[in-house]
XYZ file of C-alpha atoms in Angstrom:
738
model
C 27.389 33.899 -14.008
C 26.220 37.402 -14.905
C 29.379 37.942 -16.905
C 28.820 34.939 -19.149
C 27.942 36.041 -22.684
C 24.572 34.973 -24.033
C 24.904 32.168 -26.596
C 22.202 33.733 -28.769
C 23.331 37.304 -28.213
C 20.030 38.357 -26.662
C 20.020 40.603 -23.574
C 18.425 39.281 -20.458
C 19.566 35.718 -21.007
C 21.604 35.740 -17.782
C 18.624 37.061 -15.816
C 16.447 34.263 -17.209
C 19.095 31.717 -16.266
C 19.323 33.069 -12.721
C 15.528 33.029 -12.464
C 15.427 29.373 -13.598
C 18.120 28.420 -11.066
C 16.272 30.248 -8.289
C 12.994 28.607 -9.270
C 14.628 25.187 -9.245
C 16.138 25.861 -5.807
C 12.743 26.922 -4.423
C 11.043 23.792 -5.750
C 13.709 21.422 -4.420
C 15.969 22.788 -1.685
C 13.536 25.520 -0.684
C 10.824 22.963 0.105
C 13.257 21.023 2.259
C 14.349 24.020 4.292
C 10.767 25.197 4.769
C 10.046 21.765 6.227
C 13.098 22.067 8.510
C 12.023 25.497 9.769
C 8.432 24.396 10.391
C 9.563 21.307 12.295
C 12.000 23.219 14.495
C 9.485 25.968 15.262
C 6.858 23.389 16.250
C 9.357 21.376 18.356
C 10.650 24.335 20.324
C 7.148 25.756 20.725
C 6.107 22.439 22.302
C 9.206 22.517 24.514
C 8.525 26.099 25.642
C 4.890 25.369 26.544
C 6.033 22.259 28.421
C 8.375 24.392 30.494
C 5.583 26.886 31.227
C 3.216 24.093 32.271
C 5.875 22.409 34.385
C 5.422 19.019 32.703
C 7.475 16.093 34.010
C 9.085 15.284 30.643
C 9.188 18.267 28.227
C 11.369 16.220 25.857
C 8.404 13.916 25.119
C 6.436 16.801 23.606
C 9.444 17.844 21.528
C 10.196 14.274 20.381
C 6.551 13.871 19.361
C 6.965 16.754 16.902
C 10.066 15.143 15.371
C 8.305 11.774 15.070
C 5.182 13.061 13.327
C 7.083 15.597 11.188
C 5.886 14.902 7.636
C 5.781 17.100 4.510
C 2.015 17.711 4.383
C -0.372 18.820 7.090
C -2.728 15.925 6.355
C -0.058 13.264 6.826
C 1.265 14.890 9.994
C -2.210 15.245 11.489
C -3.156 11.688 10.529
C -0.059 10.281 12.217
C -0.570 12.542 15.220
C -4.207 11.472 15.696
C -3.331 7.795 15.595
C -0.405 8.451 17.924
C -2.789 10.045 20.411
C -5.333 7.217 20.098
C -2.604 4.625 20.559
C -1.268 6.498 23.584
C -4.705 6.597 25.215
C -5.250 2.869 24.640
C -1.741 2.056 25.854
C -2.259 4.086 29.035
C -5.563 2.296 29.686
C -3.851 -1.074 29.160
C -1.044 -0.104 31.549
C -3.530 0.926 34.236
C -5.340 -2.397 33.852
C -2.167 -4.517 33.910
C -0.670 -2.740 36.923
C -4.041 -2.954 38.679
C -4.223 -6.716 38.072
C -0.623 -7.490 39.011
C 0.609 -4.861 41.517
C 4.171 -5.574 42.695
C 4.203 -8.941 40.881
C 6.979 -8.411 38.316
C 6.889 -11.805 36.577
C 3.125 -11.784 36.016
C 3.265 -8.140 34.973
C 6.031 -8.905 32.436
C 4.007 -11.800 31.025
C 0.883 -9.643 30.711
C 2.884 -6.869 29.058
C 4.480 -9.379 26.666
C 1.056 -10.645 25.601
C -0.236 -7.104 25.125
C 2.842 -6.012 23.159
C 2.670 -9.131 20.977
C -0.989 -8.462 20.229
C -0.360 -4.801 19.371
C 2.688 -5.558 17.218
C 0.808 -8.278 15.348
C -2.082 -5.858 14.787
C 0.197 -3.138 13.442
C 1.865 -5.583 11.043
C -1.459 -7.025 9.911
C -3.049 -3.679 9.015
C -0.067 -2.023 7.330
C -1.580 1.447 7.023
C -1.717 4.634 9.100
C -3.810 2.885 11.753
C -0.950 0.468 12.359
C 0.972 3.314 14.025
C -1.758 3.472 16.660
C -1.137 -0.205 17.436
C 2.596 0.471 17.797
C 1.920 3.294 20.272
C -0.574 1.202 22.248
C 2.100 -1.434 22.700
C 5.124 0.516 23.810
C 3.159 3.183 25.730
C 1.919 0.437 28.055
C 5.565 -0.458 28.709
C 6.544 3.176 29.331
C 3.785 3.518 31.947
C 3.809 0.077 33.568
C 7.545 -0.603 33.954
C 8.381 2.453 36.106
C 5.330 1.642 38.259
C 6.470 -1.869 39.255
C 7.726 -0.745 42.642
C 5.337 2.224 42.922
C 1.961 1.144 41.493
C 0.211 4.199 42.978
C 2.146 6.424 40.545
C 0.835 4.724 37.400
C -2.123 7.092 36.990
C 0.073 10.195 37.246
C 2.474 8.711 34.698
C -0.403 8.036 32.313
C -1.831 11.554 32.637
C 1.595 13.115 32.103
C 2.240 10.980 29.008
C -1.090 11.857 27.390
C -0.583 15.556 28.129
C 2.906 15.640 26.621
C 1.907 13.734 23.478
C -1.182 15.879 22.967
C 0.854 19.064 23.290
C 3.360 17.913 20.667
C 0.570 16.978 18.240
C -1.227 20.308 18.684
C 1.960 22.310 18.123
C 2.849 20.328 15.005
C -0.680 20.727 13.581
C -0.757 24.481 14.335
C 2.596 25.256 12.721
C 1.916 23.030 9.699
C -1.232 25.006 8.909
C 0.134 28.425 9.844
C 3.518 28.494 8.051
C 3.598 27.769 4.304
C 0.922 25.072 4.532
C 1.318 22.118 2.171
C -1.921 20.206 1.776
C -2.179 16.499 1.105
C -5.124 17.054 -1.231
C -2.735 18.649 -3.754
C -0.567 15.525 -3.744
C -3.690 13.384 -4.063
C -4.702 15.188 -7.254
C -1.233 14.579 -8.729
C -1.426 10.860 -7.905
C -4.860 10.519 -9.533
C -3.628 12.256 -12.697
C -0.462 10.138 -12.802
C -2.376 6.890 -12.296
C -4.776 7.683 -15.135
C -2.011 8.807 -17.501
C 0.177 5.779 -16.787
C -2.723 3.354 -17.176
C -3.854 4.906 -20.468
C -0.306 4.916 -21.820
C 0.193 1.295 -20.756
C -2.948 0.158 -22.600
C -2.066 2.179 -25.701
C 1.522 0.919 -25.891
C 0.535 -2.704 -25.243
C -2.159 -2.605 -27.954
C 0.394 -1.139 -30.346
C 2.822 -3.953 -29.491
C 5.445 -1.627 -28.008
C 5.842 -3.408 -24.650
C 7.527 -6.729 -24.008
C 6.575 -9.085 -21.176
C 9.253 -7.786 -18.804
C 8.128 -4.178 -19.232
C 4.503 -5.177 -18.655
C 5.461 -7.001 -15.465
C 7.251 -3.949 -14.140
C 4.348 -1.660 -15.055
C 1.901 -4.009 -13.345
C 3.868 -3.782 -10.100
C 4.075 -0.013 -10.516
C 0.304 0.160 -10.925
C -0.220 -1.816 -7.699
C 2.041 0.630 -5.856
C 0.205 3.624 -7.334
C -3.164 2.256 -6.199
C -1.779 1.738 -2.682
C -0.310 5.266 -2.688
C -3.645 6.668 -3.842
C -5.445 5.078 -0.905
C -2.758 6.144 1.569
C -2.863 9.754 0.386
C -6.664 9.776 0.305
C -6.772 8.630 3.931
C -4.322 11.367 4.946
C -6.200 14.061 3.000
C -9.373 13.287 4.981
C -7.778 14.941 8.009
C -7.516 18.277 6.219
C -10.183 20.915 5.780
C -11.680 20.952 2.301
C -13.889 18.834 0.100
C -11.739 15.692 -0.016
C -14.015 13.963 2.476
C -17.083 14.574 0.289
C -15.219 13.261 -2.753
C -13.776 10.207 -1.023
C -16.379 7.931 -2.595
C -15.449 9.167 -6.064
C -11.793 8.412 -5.427
C -12.723 4.919 -4.211
C -14.775 4.437 -7.377
C -11.875 5.636 -9.555
C -9.445 3.236 -7.880
C -11.857 0.286 -8.123
C -12.646 1.005 -11.794
C -8.949 1.210 -12.648
C -8.221 -2.145 -10.972
C -11.074 -3.946 -12.752
C -10.213 -2.445 -16.148
C -6.541 -3.393 -15.813
C -7.431 -6.988 -14.958
C -9.665 -7.255 -18.023
C -6.955 -5.725 -20.198
C -4.282 -8.102 -18.917
C -6.635 -11.038 -19.409
C -7.086 -9.968 -23.017
C -3.353 -9.431 -23.487
C -2.492 -12.813 -21.945
C -5.051 -14.538 -24.175
C -3.437 -13.041 -27.280
C 0.021 -14.034 -26.024
C -1.077 -17.646 -25.503
C -2.676 -17.737 -28.953
C 0.555 -16.488 -30.535
C 2.646 -18.984 -28.559
C 0.435 -21.744 -29.925
C 1.400 -20.654 -33.424
C -1.991 -19.201 -34.359
C -1.668 -16.082 -36.537
C -5.277 -15.760 -37.700
C -6.938 -14.507 -34.496
C -4.223 -11.891 -33.657
C -4.351 -10.703 -37.285
C -8.103 -10.157 -37.093
C -7.973 -8.486 -33.655
C -5.072 -6.106 -34.459
C -7.205 -3.507 -36.385
C -9.618 -3.346 -33.431
C -6.652 -2.809 -31.107
C -5.374 0.062 -33.247
C -8.791 1.718 -33.323
C -9.123 1.342 -29.546
C -5.610 2.559 -28.748
C -6.033 5.777 -30.774
C -9.187 6.609 -28.805
C -7.185 6.569 -25.557
C -4.902 9.484 -26.479
C -5.365 13.142 -27.259
C -2.656 13.855 -29.778
C 0.275 11.760 -28.646
C -0.502 11.742 -24.911
C -3.301 10.707 -22.529
C -5.579 13.408 -21.130
C -3.511 15.764 -19.003
C -6.372 16.688 -16.665
C -9.764 15.458 -15.534
C -11.501 18.106 -17.646
C -9.516 17.163 -20.753
C -10.635 13.559 -20.264
C -14.066 14.600 -21.581
C -12.616 14.295 -25.091
C -11.422 10.765 -24.370
C -14.825 9.855 -22.969
C -16.549 11.089 -26.142
C -14.156 9.064 -28.290
C -14.738 5.924 -26.243
C -18.500 6.402 -26.340
C -18.305 6.798 -30.117
C -16.160 3.645 -30.253
C -18.787 1.859 -28.173
C -21.417 2.752 -30.759
C -19.199 1.538 -33.604
C -17.905 -1.556 -31.815
C -20.813 -3.906 -32.718
C -20.221 -3.182 -36.399
C -16.472 -3.785 -35.978
C -17.158 -7.076 -34.193
C -19.516 -8.171 -36.967
C -16.894 -7.326 -39.577
C -14.237 -9.315 -37.707
C -16.563 -12.320 -37.508
C -17.220 -12.120 -41.265
C -13.476 -12.048 -41.947
C -13.060 -15.088 -39.723
C -15.761 -16.979 -41.630
C -13.997 -16.211 -44.917
C -10.773 -17.717 -43.522
C -12.683 -20.802 -42.265
C -10.897 -21.045 -38.911
C -11.032 -24.031 -36.561
C -13.357 -24.494 -33.581
C -10.579 -23.563 -31.139
C -9.830 -20.412 -33.113
C -13.527 -19.569 -33.060
C -13.515 -19.878 -29.256
C -10.375 -17.732 -28.985
C -11.928 -15.079 -31.216
C -15.233 -15.057 -29.332
C -13.402 -14.729 -26.021
C -11.172 -11.913 -27.299
C -14.135 -9.973 -28.715
C -16.077 -10.440 -25.469
C -13.096 -9.101 -23.480
C -12.713 -6.117 -25.835
C -16.342 -5.142 -25.377
C -16.039 -5.610 -21.619
C -12.846 -3.536 -21.534
C -14.487 -0.773 -23.562
C -17.321 -0.549 -21.034
C -14.943 -0.604 -18.061
C -12.522 1.965 -19.474
C -15.392 4.278 -20.430
C -16.653 3.991 -16.843
C -13.152 4.817 -15.560
C -12.830 7.879 -17.813
C -16.300 9.059 -16.794
C -15.363 8.936 -13.096
C -12.042 10.641 -13.818
C -13.747 13.398 -15.813
C -16.177 14.047 -12.936
C -13.467 14.385 -10.299
C -13.396 17.946 -8.948
C -11.941 20.708 -11.019
C -12.863 23.296 -8.364
C -13.398 22.907 -4.650
C -16.880 24.391 -4.953
C -18.062 21.800 -7.458
C -20.582 19.400 -6.041
C -19.640 15.761 -6.674
C -22.136 13.541 -8.449
C -23.712 11.023 -6.111
C -22.531 7.516 -6.898
C -25.291 5.160 -7.948
C -23.990 2.332 -5.794
C -21.917 2.040 -2.665
C -18.183 1.945 -3.426
C -15.880 0.077 -1.103
C -12.420 1.205 -0.121
C -9.113 -0.397 -0.966
C -8.022 -2.652 1.890
C -4.460 -3.557 2.860
C -3.734 -6.651 4.900
C -0.554 -8.583 5.623
C -0.555 -12.415 5.463
C -1.461 -13.604 9.002
C 1.697 -15.638 9.677
C 3.894 -12.581 9.149
C 1.840 -10.721 11.763
C 2.095 -13.679 14.167
C 5.889 -13.763 13.742
C 6.101 -10.021 14.441
C 4.111 -10.438 17.649
C 6.339 -13.299 18.800
C 9.488 -11.241 18.249
C 8.179 -8.296 20.253
C 6.972 -10.513 23.105
C 10.255 -12.430 23.280
C 12.332 -9.243 23.205
C 10.291 -7.673 26.014
C 10.574 -10.723 28.261
C 14.328 -11.042 27.711
C 15.142 -7.410 28.397
C 12.582 -6.918 31.161
C 13.870 -9.906 33.117
C 17.473 -8.784 32.578
C 16.587 -5.255 33.693
C 14.807 -6.446 36.810
C 17.492 -8.998 37.682
C 20.481 -6.714 37.072
C 18.831 -3.679 38.675
C 20.078 -1.479 35.812
C 17.816 1.621 35.853
C 18.642 2.713 32.299
C 17.580 -0.659 30.891
C 13.921 0.401 31.168
C 14.534 2.698 28.191
C 16.131 -0.207 26.332
C 13.006 -2.314 26.902
C 10.761 0.379 25.444
C 13.071 0.979 22.492
C 13.316 -2.729 21.661
C 9.542 -3.155 21.718
C 9.107 -0.030 19.621
C 11.496 -1.087 16.877
C 10.323 -4.677 16.829
C 6.962 -3.187 15.858
C 8.132 -0.397 13.536
C 10.629 -2.563 11.643
C 7.981 -5.253 11.143
C 6.249 -2.834 8.764
C 9.335 -2.805 6.532
C 10.349 -5.378 3.928
C 13.935 -4.936 5.153
C 13.700 -4.709 8.957
C 17.442 -5.164 9.425
C 18.198 -2.237 7.128
C 15.638 -0.052 8.936
C 17.112 -0.776 12.366
C 20.695 -0.344 11.143
C 19.844 3.095 9.767
C 18.310 4.144 13.075
C 21.321 2.728 14.934
C 23.626 4.841 12.767
C 21.577 7.908 13.667
C 21.745 6.999 17.348
C 25.493 6.409 17.138
C 26.080 9.783 15.476
C 23.907 11.568 18.044
C 25.805 10.323 21.123
C 29.105 12.244 20.659
C 27.323 15.390 19.474
C 24.907 15.190 22.401
C 27.916 14.908 24.724
C 29.479 18.024 23.173
C 26.200 19.945 23.376
C 25.390 18.919 26.956
C 28.776 19.164 28.641
C 30.446 21.913 26.610
C 27.588 24.210 25.571
C 24.389 23.824 27.589
C 26.156 23.884 30.945
C 27.341 27.406 30.110
C 24.054 28.956 28.959
C 21.046 30.375 30.785
C 17.478 31.008 29.687
C 15.208 29.397 27.160
C 16.457 31.451 24.193
C 20.072 30.378 24.668
C 18.969 26.790 25.252
C 17.142 26.851 21.924
C 19.993 28.478 20.002
C 22.407 25.883 21.386
C 20.359 22.958 20.072
C 19.082 24.409 16.778
C 22.194 23.628 14.642
C 22.147 19.944 15.607
C 18.417 19.490 15.032
C 18.492 21.480 11.779
C 21.016 19.088 10.248
C 19.164 15.971 11.438
C 15.738 17.175 10.255
C 17.231 18.155 6.899
C 18.650 14.631 6.596
C 15.135 13.171 6.923
C 14.163 14.896 3.654
C 16.581 12.663 1.705
C 15.358 9.165 0.894
C 18.582 7.364 1.787
C 19.134 9.254 5.050
C 15.616 9.414 6.510
C 16.265 6.739 9.140
C 19.597 8.276 10.127
C 18.099 11.754 10.522
C 15.137 10.490 12.538
C 17.406 8.413 14.775
C 19.691 11.388 15.379
C 16.823 13.718 16.357
C 15.253 11.094 18.577
C 18.465 10.126 20.377
C 19.731 13.684 20.708
C 16.516 14.910 22.362
C 16.336 11.797 24.550
C 19.874 12.151 25.908
C 19.952 15.935 26.239
C 16.603 15.696 28.049
C 15.860 19.450 28.315
C 14.063 20.277 31.548
C 13.336 23.338 33.678
C 16.123 22.274 36.000
C 18.861 20.796 33.810
C 21.103 18.075 35.199
C 24.534 17.083 33.851
C 25.604 13.614 34.978
C 28.242 11.866 32.862
C 27.494 8.440 34.356
C 23.792 8.691 33.561
C 24.637 10.012 30.091
C 26.674 6.936 29.152
C 24.308 4.539 30.912
C 21.349 5.892 28.935
C 23.320 5.904 25.685
C 24.454 2.316 26.074
C 20.941 1.214 27.014
C 19.473 2.779 23.853
C 22.028 1.065 21.604
C 21.494 -2.267 23.404
C 17.759 -1.964 22.803
C 18.248 -1.440 19.066
C 20.757 -4.279 18.773
C 18.415 -6.670 20.582
C 15.610 -5.731 18.192
C 17.951 -6.483 15.288
C 18.855 -9.811 16.902
C 15.191 -10.762 17.255
C 14.673 -10.371 13.506
C 17.729 -12.507 12.818
C 16.767 -15.334 15.212
C 12.949 -15.563 15.258
C 11.364 -16.559 11.930
C 13.585 -14.311 9.785
C 11.767 -15.292 6.558
C 8.420 -14.098 7.932
C 8.687 -10.473 6.847
C 6.881 -8.010 4.611
C 7.252 -8.834 0.923
C 8.014 -12.538 1.446
C 7.276 -14.232 -1.887
C 6.255 -17.520 -0.294
C 3.652 -15.944 1.974
C 2.366 -13.718 -0.808
C 1.935 -16.711 -3.129
C 0.077 -18.656 -0.425
C -2.197 -15.676 0.234
C -2.989 -15.369 -3.486
C -4.150 -18.969 -3.637
C -6.237 -18.471 -0.490
C -7.955 -15.480 -2.065
C -8.699 -17.419 -5.254
C -10.171 -20.280 -3.215
C -12.287 -17.779 -1.293
C -14.037 -16.518 -4.424
C -15.119 -20.107 -5.140
C -16.672 -20.690 -1.713
C -17.423 -17.310 -0.132
C -20.881 -15.741 0.036
C -19.771 -12.315 1.261
C -21.133 -9.297 -0.651
C -18.952 -7.276 -3.033
C -16.742 -10.309 -3.579
C -15.261 -9.009 -6.844
C -14.065 -5.779 -5.248
C -12.566 -7.553 -2.231
C -10.759 -10.039 -4.475
C -9.354 -7.334 -6.760
C -8.348 -5.174 -3.810
C -6.616 -7.997 -1.960
C -4.695 -9.178 -5.014
C -3.496 -5.644 -5.797
C -2.415 -5.220 -2.206
C -0.457 -8.486 -2.372
C 1.231 -7.241 -5.550
C 2.115 -4.036 -3.730
C 3.666 -6.107 -0.937
C 5.626 -8.034 -3.559
C 6.882 -4.722 -4.905
C 7.833 -3.615 -1.365
C 10.143 -6.608 -0.998
C 11.866 -5.955 -4.308
C 14.962 -3.828 -4.816
C 15.450 -2.631 -8.380
C 14.101 -4.684 -11.273
C 12.203 -7.904 -10.472
C 14.337 -11.040 -10.488
C 13.290 -14.392 -11.954
C 11.542 -15.579 -8.776
C 9.665 -12.291 -8.348
C 8.535 -12.324 -11.972
C 7.300 -15.897 -11.533
C 5.206 -14.849 -8.525
C 3.942 -11.798 -10.426
C 2.927 -13.891 -13.445
C 1.202 -16.319 -11.115
C -0.719 -13.429 -9.545
C -1.850 -12.143 -12.954
C -3.003 -15.629 -13.935
C -4.908 -16.024 -10.670
C -6.520 -12.623 -11.265
C -7.713 -13.832 -14.667
C -9.011 -17.031 -13.121
C -10.724 -15.195 -10.302
C -12.616 -12.809 -12.559
C -13.697 -15.640 -14.863
C -14.918 -17.686 -11.881
C -16.824 -14.699 -10.502
C -18.391 -14.174 -13.920
C -19.406 -17.822 -14.037
C -20.930 -17.666 -10.540
C -22.873 -14.540 -11.479
C -24.258 -16.188 -14.617
C -25.159 -19.263 -12.585
C -27.854 -17.296 -10.740
C -29.727 -16.721 -13.995
C -30.725 -20.384 -14.166
C -33.184 -22.326 -12.021
C -31.662 -24.631 -9.431
C -32.655 -27.742 -11.396
C -31.509 -26.426 -14.787
C -28.809 -28.513 -16.453
C -26.687 -25.404 -17.153
C -26.616 -24.449 -13.474
C -25.771 -27.983 -12.388
C -22.944 -28.197 -14.936
C -21.484 -24.806 -13.964
C -21.792 -25.658 -10.263
C -19.819 -28.855 -10.746
C -17.055 -26.849 -12.457
C -16.906 -24.367 -9.560
C -16.769 -27.208 -7.010
C -13.891 -28.805 -8.941
C -12.037 -25.465 -9.025
C -12.488 -25.031 -5.256
C -11.109 -28.516 -4.671
C -8.044 -27.714 -6.786
C -7.339 -24.391 -5.080
C -7.757 -26.052 -1.700
C -5.228 -28.775 -2.572
C -3.355 -28.064 -5.830
C -2.153 -31.587 -6.610
C -1.547 -32.841 -10.194
C -4.516 -35.238 -9.955
C -6.815 -32.434 -8.773
C -5.577 -30.316 -11.672
C -6.403 -33.024 -14.192
C -9.836 -33.557 -12.639
C -10.556 -29.821 -12.802
C -9.557 -29.551 -16.465
C -11.863 -32.471 -17.281
C -14.720 -30.887 -15.304
C -14.285 -27.590 -17.193
C -14.296 -29.430 -20.539
C -17.412 -31.420 -19.589
C -19.228 -28.233 -18.520
C -18.297 -26.548 -21.797
C -19.683 -29.526 -23.738
C -22.996 -29.274 -21.879
C -23.284 -25.538 -22.550
C -22.405 -25.911 -26.230
C -25.120 -28.522 -26.606
C -27.599 -26.133 -24.972
C -26.400 -23.351 -27.251
C -27.261 -25.456 -30.313
C -30.705 -26.266 -28.903
C -31.622 -22.686 -27.980
C -30.228 -21.037 -31.114
C -29.680 -17.286 -31.162
C -33.180 -15.998 -30.540
C -33.587 -16.603 -26.837
C -32.126 -14.377 -24.047
C -30.354 -17.435 -22.622
C -28.111 -17.534 -25.689
C -26.160 -14.478 -24.511
C -25.664 -16.016 -21.062
C -24.455 -19.272 -22.636
C -22.027 -17.407 -24.887
C -20.656 -15.428 -21.931
C -20.352 -18.606 -19.818
C -18.425 -20.364 -22.595
C -15.932 -17.493 -22.820
C -15.468 -17.606 -19.028
C -14.899 -21.360 -19.177
C -12.398 -20.907 -22.004
C -10.495 -18.318 -19.961
C -10.499 -20.643 -16.947
C -9.245 -23.529 -19.058
C -6.413 -21.560 -20.698
C -5.348 -20.152 -17.317
C -5.337 -23.607 -15.714
C -3.120 -24.915 -18.521
C -0.690 -22.006 -18.182
C 2.739 -23.404 -17.096
C 3.185 -20.397 -14.775
C 0.180 -21.451 -12.700
C 1.164 -25.114 -12.591
C 4.714 -24.206 -11.510
C 3.334 -22.020 -8.701
C 0.822 -24.567 -7.436
C 3.406 -26.145 -5.159
C 3.967 -22.816 -3.365
C 0.377 -22.656 -2.187
C 1.194 -24.770 0.874
C -1.213 -25.518 3.617
C -1.926 -21.874 4.465
C -5.478 -22.043 3.137
C -6.817 -23.885 6.154
C -8.470 -20.661 7.344
C -10.938 -20.747 4.428
C -14.174 -22.663 4.848
C -13.966 -26.247 3.634
C -17.677 -26.463 2.880
C -19.085 -26.257 -0.614
C -20.641 -22.917 -1.531
C -24.388 -22.730 -1.470
C -24.399 -20.871 -4.794
C -22.424 -23.660 -6.421
C -24.507 -26.611 -5.295
């Protein structure tokens, strides 16, 4: 390359090119190999200390390092802590089960099956870092209890040894991650916050300028849901690192919550304009377009959104200036409308659009303010939030968790009974592996693909483990030679985990290789045991795959039917629930369901996925309008005609969401229309001078949004998917709506 002539004839061009190539290698390949080196150093450090301490199973400490090996110290420590907690709980459960059913295999298997089903269901239900603790609690109980069936007095020693080995692996991984080229999760968190703000601002700008079609907006909405989930996941991991992330956690929660609320308001506004255009009305969009252009220009600095939190101060000033000018713009739009002499329906559309614009301006200004106050320096003291901010919560639809628990319980009973009846010693490992992957794969939208990838890694590891054990290790002596003999195999497998398509294969290879080689102070080389253990591991994986194919295969992460049912349950809940912070919980749950929908999608959304997405957006609009109506309802006395009318509308909505039949839909539309008539009559009586006039105007816009959403064909087409899954929500009428 150094001999290549410079295209511009300038000296030093080749050196610049080489520097760019080297820089690119460091950023990409260099990061991968640093991760490989750190993982191997931590794994062999754990193995060496295990040898010095004379632990029963040194491989467990080494395997722990491979399992919790993640790019950042925060993620690795988070996974390690939950692994340790799960191990402790699993050991306690094993001690209790063996103590209750000593030398009673059938009862012990049944108790273990119930425990494993409960833990697997819990891990699937939570779907976050804590779920890994549930997985460990389940299969650790099997690892401790099964070998103690015929020797119950050994169960305590097994538990102590397991906790010691796991703890050692976690400590070694944490030490090396912080000592060698540390990569902190807080840095990734900052990048995610910046990306979320930039993408959201660009989305709003492009949509207001008319540059996005419906399909692009759908895809961006799913992307936003994934970014919010990633923000929460990275925030939780960053809490385990030293630094100021913990003190700023509330600000990050506030940023996430503000972004979700603002996006819902924006999509409600966008959907309203789309429905108006589809109806053939050109007047209202024509009047609103200049306001959109003014708003969209305030969102950018030059041609791009703010590139940093500090730069967002300019955007905040522009939005605050827009807020001061907005009343005059609204007045001008209303005058233009009067000159065109629009209809009553157009008047309602215009009032609703202007109300949403003012609401969106307030919400986006709040979002930019929070973003601007996020830390620029670690020494900056965060501003204390004026109100408590709740975290984003992830939760899987309950039936998917129940199905996951059933699979794990059934797999354990089948293999445990076969192991005990056939007296096949190696099958105990197959039992543990089956339970483990029934739980781990339940967290994936494609469990079969996950297990197949791990099986490929296991299959590749077996012949190489045979070569290493019976042609290399049996000729070496000492820890150094033992390490050098295994390093090439582990280096390749750990490197494979850094590639998205090969992560499962690399993890499976490392896991299987360490399991079969089983490095100990006194190495043993038994070909029969080698093949017995290898076959047992593969059988365990195949049985886990079979469980997903036979037991409720449609009940998996990302199932559209379960997501749609859960969305309707959440919308019903906001009509009847009295829990505090209802708006945040509703927004958080709906975004999480959208993230699950995105998990189950490969590539661009198909027709069915887009239908579910559009249904979710419509339910979000409905939910926020209903919450607004319930909030306004508290401003009236219990006997006031406005409160009684609004309460009847909320009761009708709850009845429809509980049982979305065509007759219930018609009744609800009539109830909304009747309530609107009552409020309009009150509006004429009160005039514009009383404070109640503003509440009436806001209630009428909420009712109009509810009515247009109810009449949306997307919602009516999705009503049949709601099913009977809403039985878990209270059937009683809400006290605030009666």
